[in-house]
Amino acid sequence: IRNMDIKSLFNTKQTILESKLDILLEHPVTKGEHCESAWIDFFRSFLPNKYAVDKGFVFDYKGNVSEQIDIIIYDTLYAPLMFGTDAGEKFITAESVYAVFESKPKIDKETLEYANNKLNSVITLERTSRGVINAGRYCKPRELTDIIGGILAIESVGLDTIEKHLKVYNNIDVGCAIKRHSFLVKRNGNNVSISQATGKETVLAFFYIILDELYKLGTVAGIDIRSYANATLDNFKFTIIE
């Protein structure tokens, strides 16, 4: 039996990601605008096919639209309403979203506040939930899942500073600054604690954190397409009775 050095493979992945971001940050035109592409490629490189990863906007059946989001992880199996632009941006139904991230050069108070506000524009959207048919049997609508919020960067301030600010900016659940640390936020009422990984384990830990957080969500609640239809059709209306 051959043994595989998984840690070395992820050290290589971390080096490649870091190099891509360094190159982008050397060009003023791309700084702050296109670093998200490197993170999107990173997520796409390991997430199962049930997830899609894009930049864009999130909208609900009432016509509310989020601010532009750098990275959106969303469902591809049960997400019928998704529109795209020539610039590669997607418009994604709120029910389909698993996680949203903002990409910045550095994690600090200013970028934490900025990311928190951007993520809030998604989290506060109206989401429907509908029962599903499984193996011929009707299953009642599940409760809406939480939407994971995160911030991605190259550099970062210290963990004590982040922990202090995240007592206020409560939409951020995970973060990764590839040259400093990755972290997972745990909240219990007003108490906030953070677990972190540093050094060569920064990206490897973040990989496992994201997969575990997505696992805990399971599959997003079923979208009630009738709500979207009734909001957009003039001459045909669905009766919504479960």
PDB file of C-alpha atoms in Angstrom:
ATOM      1  CA  ILE A   1       0.000   0.000   0.000  1.00  0.00           C
ATOM      2  CA  ARG A   2       1.351   3.400  -0.974  1.00  0.00           C
ATOM      3  CA  ASN A   3       1.138   6.279   1.468  1.00  0.00           C
ATOM      4  CA  MET A   4       0.167   9.789   0.347  1.00  0.00           C
ATOM      5  CA  ASP A   5       1.399  12.911   2.093  1.00  0.00           C
ATOM      6  CA  ILE A   6      -1.859  14.900   2.222  1.00  0.00           C
ATOM      7  CA  LYS A   7      -0.264  17.735   4.147  1.00  0.00           C
ATOM      8  CA  SER A   8       2.365  18.251   1.440  1.00  0.00           C
ATOM      9  CA  LEU A   9      -0.358  18.401  -1.211  1.00  0.00           C
ATOM     10  CA  PHE A  10      -2.129  21.153   0.689  1.00  0.00           C
ATOM     11  CA  ASN A  11       1.110  22.991   1.328  1.00  0.00           C
ATOM     12  CA  THR A  12       1.461  23.115  -2.455  1.00  0.00           C
ATOM     13  CA  LYS A  13      -2.141  24.330  -2.830  1.00  0.00           C
ATOM     14  CA  GLN A  14      -1.467  27.056  -0.265  1.00  0.00           C
ATOM     15  CA  THR A  15       1.695  28.156  -2.102  1.00  0.00           C
ATOM     16  CA  ILE A  16      -0.159  28.354  -5.429  1.00  0.00           C
ATOM     17  CA  LEU A  17      -3.019  30.354  -3.928  1.00  0.00           C
ATOM     18  CA  GLU A  18      -0.616  32.719  -2.183  1.00  0.00           C
ATOM     19  CA  SER A  19       1.341  33.241  -5.416  1.00  0.00           C
ATOM     20  CA  LYS A  20      -1.824  34.032  -7.386  1.00  0.00           C
ATOM     21  CA  LEU A  21      -2.913  36.609  -4.836  1.00  0.00           C
ATOM     22  CA  ASP A  22       0.563  38.175  -4.654  1.00  0.00           C
ATOM     23  CA  ILE A  23       0.634  38.604  -8.439  1.00  0.00           C
ATOM     24  CA  LEU A  24      -2.804  40.227  -8.450  1.00  0.00           C
ATOM     25  CA  LEU A  25      -1.893  42.626  -5.667  1.00  0.00           C
ATOM     26  CA  GLU A  26       1.151  43.837  -7.605  1.00  0.00           C
ATOM     27  CA  HIS A  27      -1.189  45.332 -10.220  1.00  0.00           C
ATOM     28  CA  PRO A  28      -3.119  48.412  -8.975  1.00  0.00           C
ATOM     29  CA  VAL A  29      -5.887  47.852 -11.528  1.00  0.00           C
ATOM     30  CA  THR A  30      -6.708  44.420 -10.177  1.00  0.00           C
ATOM     31  CA  LYS A  31      -6.089  45.118  -6.503  1.00  0.00           C
ATOM     32  CA  GLY A  32      -9.351  44.828  -4.613  1.00  0.00           C
ATOM     33  CA  GLU A  33     -11.276  43.873  -7.741  1.00  0.00           C
ATOM     34  CA  HIS A  34     -10.138  40.497  -9.009  1.00  0.00           C
ATOM     35  CA  CYS A  35      -8.494  38.721  -6.069  1.00  0.00           C
ATOM     36  CA  GLU A  36     -11.808  36.936  -5.621  1.00  0.00           C
ATOM     37  CA  SER A  37     -11.073  34.952  -8.796  1.00  0.00           C
ATOM     38  CA  ALA A  38      -8.177  33.185  -7.079  1.00  0.00           C
ATOM     39  CA  TRP A  39     -10.393  32.299  -4.124  1.00  0.00           C
ATOM     40  CA  ILE A  40     -13.189  31.129  -6.442  1.00  0.00           C
ATOM     41  CA  ASP A  41     -10.717  28.802  -8.178  1.00  0.00           C
ATOM     42  CA  PHE A  42      -9.605  27.551  -4.763  1.00  0.00           C
ATOM     43  CA  PHE A  43     -13.148  26.663  -3.675  1.00  0.00           C
ATOM     44  CA  ARG A  44     -13.974  25.080  -7.020  1.00  0.00           C
ATOM     45  CA  SER A  45     -10.880  22.891  -6.745  1.00  0.00           C
ATOM     46  CA  PHE A  46     -12.267  20.850  -3.844  1.00  0.00           C
ATOM     47  CA  LEU A  47     -15.985  21.403  -3.284  1.00  0.00           C
ATOM     48  CA  PRO A  48     -18.363  18.598  -4.386  1.00  0.00           C
ATOM     49  CA  ASN A  49     -20.386  19.152  -7.554  1.00  0.00           C
ATOM     50  CA  LYS A  50     -23.557  19.934  -5.597  1.00  0.00           C
ATOM     51  CA  TYR A  51     -21.998  23.345  -4.885  1.00  0.00           C
ATOM     52  CA  ALA A  52     -21.359  26.142  -7.365  1.00  0.00           C
ATOM     53  CA  VAL A  53     -19.050  29.084  -6.659  1.00  0.00           C
ATOM     54  CA  ASP A  54     -19.435  32.487  -8.335  1.00  0.00           C
ATOM     55  CA  LYS A  55     -19.423  36.220  -7.704  1.00  0.00           C
ATOM     56  CA  GLY A  56     -22.594  38.219  -8.063  1.00  0.00           C
ATOM     57  CA  PHE A  57     -25.828  39.180  -6.385  1.00  0.00           C
ATOM     58  CA  VAL A  58     -28.453  37.373  -4.309  1.00  0.00           C
ATOM     59  CA  PHE A  59     -32.152  38.177  -4.682  1.00  0.00           C
ATOM     60  CA  ASP A  60     -35.440  37.089  -3.146  1.00  0.00           C
ATOM     61  CA  TYR A  61     -38.982  36.614  -4.459  1.00  0.00           C
ATOM     62  CA  LYS A  62     -39.974  40.102  -3.326  1.00  0.00           C
ATOM     63  CA  GLY A  63     -37.404  41.643  -5.641  1.00  0.00           C
ATOM     64  CA  ASN A  64     -34.903  42.604  -2.953  1.00  0.00           C
ATOM     65  CA  VAL A  65     -31.287  42.338  -4.154  1.00  0.00           C
ATOM     66  CA  SER A  66     -28.114  42.122  -2.093  1.00  0.00           C
ATOM     67  CA  GLU A  67     -25.009  44.181  -2.615  1.00  0.00           C
ATOM     68  CA  GLN A  68     -22.437  42.661  -4.975  1.00  0.00           C
ATOM     69  CA  ILE A  69     -20.778  39.714  -3.245  1.00  0.00           C
ATOM     70  CA  ASP A  70     -17.235  38.556  -4.040  1.00  0.00           C
ATOM     71  CA  ILE A  71     -17.782  34.813  -3.532  1.00  0.00           C
ATOM     72  CA  ILE A  72     -21.080  32.945  -3.250  1.00  0.00           C
ATOM     73  CA  ILE A  73     -21.327  29.208  -2.602  1.00  0.00           C
ATOM     74  CA  TYR A  74     -24.752  28.006  -3.646  1.00  0.00           C
ATOM     75  CA  ASP A  75     -26.790  24.933  -4.473  1.00  0.00           C
ATOM     76  CA  THR A  76     -26.799  23.622  -8.047  1.00  0.00           C
ATOM     77  CA  LEU A  77     -29.180  20.695  -7.667  1.00  0.00           C
ATOM     78  CA  TYR A  78     -32.362  22.541  -6.717  1.00  0.00           C
ATOM     79  CA  ALA A  79     -31.702  26.138  -7.830  1.00  0.00           C
ATOM     80  CA  PRO A  80     -33.804  26.877 -10.935  1.00  0.00           C
ATOM     81  CA  LEU A  81     -33.620  30.672 -10.853  1.00  0.00           C
ATOM     82  CA  MET A  82     -30.131  31.853 -11.742  1.00  0.00           C
ATOM     83  CA  PHE A  83     -29.253  34.565 -14.239  1.00  0.00           C
ATOM     84  CA  GLY A  84     -25.851  35.665 -15.499  1.00  0.00           C
ATOM     85  CA  THR A  85     -24.229  38.717 -17.036  1.00  0.00           C
ATOM     86  CA  ASP A  86     -21.526  38.992 -19.687  1.00  0.00           C
ATOM     87  CA  ALA A  87     -19.136  40.008 -16.896  1.00  0.00           C
ATOM     88  CA  GLY A  88     -19.542  36.591 -15.275  1.00  0.00           C
ATOM     89  CA  GLU A  89     -21.713  37.797 -12.402  1.00  0.00           C
ATOM     90  CA  LYS A  90     -24.621  35.638 -11.310  1.00  0.00           C
ATOM     91  CA  PHE A  91     -27.999  36.507  -9.809  1.00  0.00           C
ATOM     92  CA  ILE A  92     -28.795  33.740  -7.351  1.00  0.00           C
ATOM     93  CA  THR A  93     -31.966  32.969  -5.407  1.00  0.00           C
ATOM     94  CA  ALA A  94     -31.627  33.577  -1.661  1.00  0.00           C
ATOM     95  CA  GLU A  95     -32.859  30.060  -0.863  1.00  0.00           C
ATOM     96  CA  SER A  96     -29.945  28.551  -2.787  1.00  0.00           C
ATOM     97  CA  VAL A  97     -27.119  30.186  -0.819  1.00  0.00           C
ATOM     98  CA  TYR A  98     -24.891  28.210   1.528  1.00  0.00           C
ATOM     99  CA  ALA A  99     -22.114  30.727   2.151  1.00  0.00           C
ATOM    100  CA  VAL A 100     -20.952  34.214   1.175  1.00  0.00           C
ATOM    101  CA  PHE A 101     -17.456  35.699   1.429  1.00  0.00           C
ATOM    102  CA  GLU A 102     -15.750  39.032   0.931  1.00  0.00           C
ATOM    103  CA  SER A 103     -12.171  39.150  -0.342  1.00  0.00           C
ATOM    104  CA  LYS A 104      -9.804  41.854   0.939  1.00  0.00           C
ATOM    105  CA  PRO A 105      -6.009  42.353   1.042  1.00  0.00           C
ATOM    106  CA  LYS A 106      -6.028  42.422   4.873  1.00  0.00           C
ATOM    107  CA  ILE A 107      -8.347  41.532   7.734  1.00  0.00           C
ATOM    108  CA  ASP A 108      -8.694  44.465  10.131  1.00  0.00           C
ATOM    109  CA  LYS A 109     -11.453  46.493  11.789  1.00  0.00           C
ATOM    110  CA  GLU A 110     -12.305  48.375   8.605  1.00  0.00           C
ATOM    111  CA  THR A 111     -12.566  45.302   6.381  1.00  0.00           C
ATOM    112  CA  LEU A 112     -14.414  43.303   9.049  1.00  0.00           C
ATOM    113  CA  GLU A 113     -17.036  46.039   9.263  1.00  0.00           C
ATOM    114  CA  TYR A 114     -17.249  46.288   5.469  1.00  0.00           C
ATOM    115  CA  ALA A 115     -17.614  42.519   5.042  1.00  0.00           C
ATOM    116  CA  ASN A 116     -20.173  42.311   7.839  1.00  0.00           C
ATOM    117  CA  ASN A 117     -22.378  44.898   6.132  1.00  0.00           C
ATOM    118  CA  LYS A 118     -22.076  43.203   2.731  1.00  0.00           C
ATOM    119  CA  LEU A 119     -22.942  39.822   4.223  1.00  0.00           C
ATOM    120  CA  ASN A 120     -25.889  41.341   6.062  1.00  0.00           C
ATOM    121  CA  SER A 121     -27.400  42.373   2.719  1.00  0.00           C
ATOM    122  CA  VAL A 122     -27.683  38.645   1.909  1.00  0.00           C
ATOM    123  CA  ILE A 123     -28.627  37.276   5.298  1.00  0.00           C
ATOM    124  CA  THR A 124     -31.587  39.656   5.685  1.00  0.00           C
ATOM    125  CA  LEU A 125     -33.240  38.654   2.389  1.00  0.00           C
ATOM    126  CA  GLU A 126     -36.588  36.835   2.484  1.00  0.00           C
ATOM    127  CA  ARG A 127     -36.305  33.075   1.933  1.00  0.00           C
ATOM    128  CA  THR A 128     -39.093  30.617   1.229  1.00  0.00           C
ATOM    129  CA  SER A 129     -39.188  26.959   2.263  1.00  0.00           C
ATOM    130  CA  ARG A 130     -41.238  24.180   0.700  1.00  0.00           C
ATOM    131  CA  GLY A 131     -41.760  20.518   1.409  1.00  0.00           C
ATOM    132  CA  VAL A 132     -40.064  18.012  -0.880  1.00  0.00           C
ATOM    133  CA  ILE A 133     -40.953  14.651  -2.400  1.00  0.00           C
ATOM    134  CA  ASN A 134     -38.451  11.971  -1.376  1.00  0.00           C
ATOM    135  CA  ALA A 135     -38.872   8.414  -2.701  1.00  0.00           C
ATOM    136  CA  GLY A 136     -42.509   9.199  -3.423  1.00  0.00           C
ATOM    137  CA  ARG A 137     -43.195  10.497   0.077  1.00  0.00           C
ATOM    138  CA  TYR A 138     -43.931  14.081   1.006  1.00  0.00           C
ATOM    139  CA  CYS A 139     -41.571  15.601   3.567  1.00  0.00           C
ATOM    140  CA  LYS A 140     -42.548  18.764   5.419  1.00  0.00           C
ATOM    141  CA  PRO A 141     -40.537  21.955   4.809  1.00  0.00           C
ATOM    142  CA  ARG A 142     -37.319  22.050   6.787  1.00  0.00           C
ATOM    143  CA  GLU A 143     -36.242  25.067   8.783  1.00  0.00           C
ATOM    144  CA  LEU A 144     -34.121  27.572   6.913  1.00  0.00           C
ATOM    145  CA  THR A 145     -30.417  26.917   7.245  1.00  0.00           C
ATOM    146  CA  ASP A 146     -27.971  29.551   8.438  1.00  0.00           C
ATOM    147  CA  ILE A 147     -25.899  31.271   5.772  1.00  0.00           C
ATOM    148  CA  ILE A 148     -22.168  31.031   6.468  1.00  0.00           C
ATOM    149  CA  GLY A 149     -20.425  34.404   6.336  1.00  0.00           C
ATOM    150  CA  GLY A 150     -16.683  34.791   5.863  1.00  0.00           C
ATOM    151  CA  ILE A 151     -13.783  37.081   5.044  1.00  0.00           C
ATOM    152  CA  LEU A 152     -10.764  36.110   2.925  1.00  0.00           C
ATOM    153  CA  ALA A 153      -7.419  37.898   2.712  1.00  0.00           C
ATOM    154  CA  ILE A 154      -3.649  37.637   2.532  1.00  0.00           C
ATOM    155  CA  GLU A 155      -2.667  39.452   5.733  1.00  0.00           C
ATOM    156  CA  SER A 156      -4.456  40.011   9.048  1.00  0.00           C
ATOM    157  CA  VAL A 157      -4.319  41.738  12.404  1.00  0.00           C
ATOM    158  CA  GLY A 158      -3.966  39.595  15.521  1.00  0.00           C
ATOM    159  CA  LEU A 159      -6.621  37.177  16.717  1.00  0.00           C
ATOM    160  CA  ASP A 160      -7.340  39.173  19.898  1.00  0.00           C
ATOM    161  CA  THR A 161      -8.263  42.198  17.773  1.00  0.00           C
ATOM    162  CA  ILE A 162     -10.457  40.104  15.491  1.00  0.00           C
ATOM    163  CA  GLU A 163     -12.220  38.496  18.441  1.00  0.00           C
ATOM    164  CA  LYS A 164     -12.978  41.919  19.937  1.00  0.00           C
ATOM    165  CA  HIS A 165     -14.495  43.229  16.715  1.00  0.00           C
ATOM    166  CA  LEU A 166     -16.511  40.077  16.012  1.00  0.00           C
ATOM    167  CA  LYS A 167     -18.517  40.699  19.166  1.00  0.00           C
ATOM    168  CA  VAL A 168     -20.091  43.491  17.095  1.00  0.00           C
ATOM    169  CA  TYR A 169     -19.766  42.132  13.541  1.00  0.00           C
ATOM    170  CA  ASN A 170     -21.770  38.978  14.073  1.00  0.00           C
ATOM    171  CA  ASN A 171     -22.316  37.962  10.433  1.00  0.00           C
ATOM    172  CA  ILE A 172     -18.769  36.627  10.123  1.00  0.00           C
ATOM    173  CA  ASP A 173     -18.340  32.949  11.004  1.00  0.00           C
ATOM    174  CA  VAL A 174     -15.043  32.013   9.345  1.00  0.00           C
ATOM    175  CA  GLY A 175     -11.972  33.700   7.945  1.00  0.00           C
ATOM    176  CA  CYS A 176      -8.685  33.013   6.238  1.00  0.00           C
ATOM    177  CA  ALA A 177      -5.622  35.212   5.800  1.00  0.00           C
ATOM    178  CA  ILE A 178      -3.224  32.856   4.052  1.00  0.00           C
ATOM    179  CA  LYS A 179      -0.053  34.517   5.373  1.00  0.00           C
ATOM    180  CA  ARG A 180      -1.318  34.710   8.951  1.00  0.00           C
ATOM    181  CA  HIS A 181      -4.095  32.352  10.039  1.00  0.00           C
ATOM    182  CA  SER A 182      -7.495  30.832   9.395  1.00  0.00           C
ATOM    183  CA  PHE A 183     -10.194  30.909  12.051  1.00  0.00           C
ATOM    184  CA  LEU A 184     -13.604  29.601  13.091  1.00  0.00           C
ATOM    185  CA  VAL A 185     -15.914  31.720  15.223  1.00  0.00           C
ATOM    186  CA  LYS A 186     -17.996  30.170  17.985  1.00  0.00           C
ATOM    187  CA  ARG A 187     -20.802  32.161  19.566  1.00  0.00           C
ATOM    188  CA  ASN A 188     -22.746  31.463  22.737  1.00  0.00           C
ATOM    189  CA  GLY A 189     -25.042  34.363  23.426  1.00  0.00           C
ATOM    190  CA  ASN A 190     -22.827  37.427  23.825  1.00  0.00           C
ATOM    191  CA  ASN A 191     -19.702  35.313  24.254  1.00  0.00           C
ATOM    192  CA  VAL A 192     -17.402  34.982  21.246  1.00  0.00           C
ATOM    193  CA  SER A 193     -14.451  32.597  21.006  1.00  0.00           C
ATOM    194  CA  ILE A 194     -12.217  31.846  18.040  1.00  0.00           C
ATOM    195  CA  SER A 195     -10.200  28.770  17.086  1.00  0.00           C
ATOM    196  CA  GLN A 196      -7.308  29.391  14.727  1.00  0.00           C
ATOM    197  CA  ALA A 197      -4.723  27.575  12.632  1.00  0.00           C
ATOM    198  CA  THR A 198      -1.446  29.175  11.582  1.00  0.00           C
ATOM    199  CA  GLY A 199       1.611  28.646   9.417  1.00  0.00           C
ATOM    200  CA  LYS A 200       1.622  25.768   6.979  1.00  0.00           C
ATOM    201  CA  GLU A 201      -1.707  24.524   8.324  1.00  0.00           C
ATOM    202  CA  THR A 202      -3.577  27.760   7.547  1.00  0.00           C
ATOM    203  CA  VAL A 203      -5.141  26.659   4.244  1.00  0.00           C
ATOM    204  CA  LEU A 204      -5.418  22.994   5.212  1.00  0.00           C
ATOM    205  CA  ALA A 205      -7.422  23.911   8.316  1.00  0.00           C
ATOM    206  CA  PHE A 206      -9.599  26.305   6.331  1.00  0.00           C
ATOM    207  CA  PHE A 207     -10.319  23.523   3.829  1.00  0.00           C
ATOM    208  CA  TYR A 208     -11.599  21.284   6.627  1.00  0.00           C
ATOM    209  CA  ILE A 209     -13.473  24.124   8.347  1.00  0.00           C
ATOM    210  CA  ILE A 210     -15.455  24.943   5.204  1.00  0.00           C
ATOM    211  CA  LEU A 211     -16.287  21.305   4.467  1.00  0.00           C
ATOM    212  CA  ASP A 212     -17.403  20.722   8.065  1.00  0.00           C
ATOM    213  CA  GLU A 213     -19.551  23.861   8.183  1.00  0.00           C
ATOM    214  CA  LEU A 214     -21.208  22.923   4.880  1.00  0.00           C
ATOM    215  CA  TYR A 215     -21.754  19.374   6.150  1.00  0.00           C
ATOM    216  CA  LYS A 216     -23.572  20.715   9.198  1.00  0.00           C
ATOM    217  CA  LEU A 217     -25.955  22.653   6.949  1.00  0.00           C
ATOM    218  CA  GLY A 218     -26.864  19.592   4.903  1.00  0.00           C
ATOM    219  CA  THR A 219     -28.947  20.657   1.910  1.00  0.00           C
ATOM    220  CA  VAL A 220     -30.650  24.041   1.731  1.00  0.00           C
ATOM    221  CA  ALA A 221     -34.403  24.150   2.196  1.00  0.00           C
ATOM    222  CA  GLY A 222     -36.540  23.563  -0.891  1.00  0.00           C
ATOM    223  CA  ILE A 223     -37.317  26.781  -2.772  1.00  0.00           C
ATOM    224  CA  ASP A 224     -41.019  27.561  -3.150  1.00  0.00           C
ATOM    225  CA  ILE A 225     -41.014  28.465  -6.819  1.00  0.00           C
ATOM    226  CA  ARG A 226     -44.698  29.406  -6.563  1.00  0.00           C
ATOM    227  CA  SER A 227     -43.782  32.519  -4.581  1.00  0.00           C
ATOM    228  CA  TYR A 228     -41.496  33.675  -7.395  1.00  0.00           C
ATOM    229  CA  ALA A 229     -44.151  32.841  -9.992  1.00  0.00           C
ATOM    230  CA  ASN A 230     -46.873  34.774  -8.171  1.00  0.00           C
ATOM    231  CA  ALA A 231     -44.557  37.764  -7.853  1.00  0.00           C
ATOM    232  CA  THR A 232     -43.756  37.860 -11.581  1.00  0.00           C
ATOM    233  CA  LEU A 233     -46.857  36.554 -13.391  1.00  0.00           C
ATOM    234  CA  ASP A 234     -49.868  38.766 -14.013  1.00  0.00           C
ATOM    235  CA  ASN A 235     -52.349  36.331 -15.531  1.00  0.00           C
ATOM    236  CA  PHE A 236     -51.536  33.122 -13.690  1.00  0.00           C
ATOM    237  CA  LYS A 237     -51.350  32.628  -9.944  1.00  0.00           C
ATOM    238  CA  PHE A 238     -50.522  29.569  -7.872  1.00  0.00           C
ATOM    239  CA  THR A 239     -52.541  28.685  -4.786  1.00  0.00           C
ATOM    240  CA  ILE A 240     -49.988  28.099  -2.040  1.00  0.00           C
ATOM    241  CA  ILE A 241     -51.315  25.401   0.275  1.00  0.00           C
ATOM    242  CA  GLU A 242     -49.083  22.735   1.838  1.00  0.00           C
TER     243      GLU A 242
END
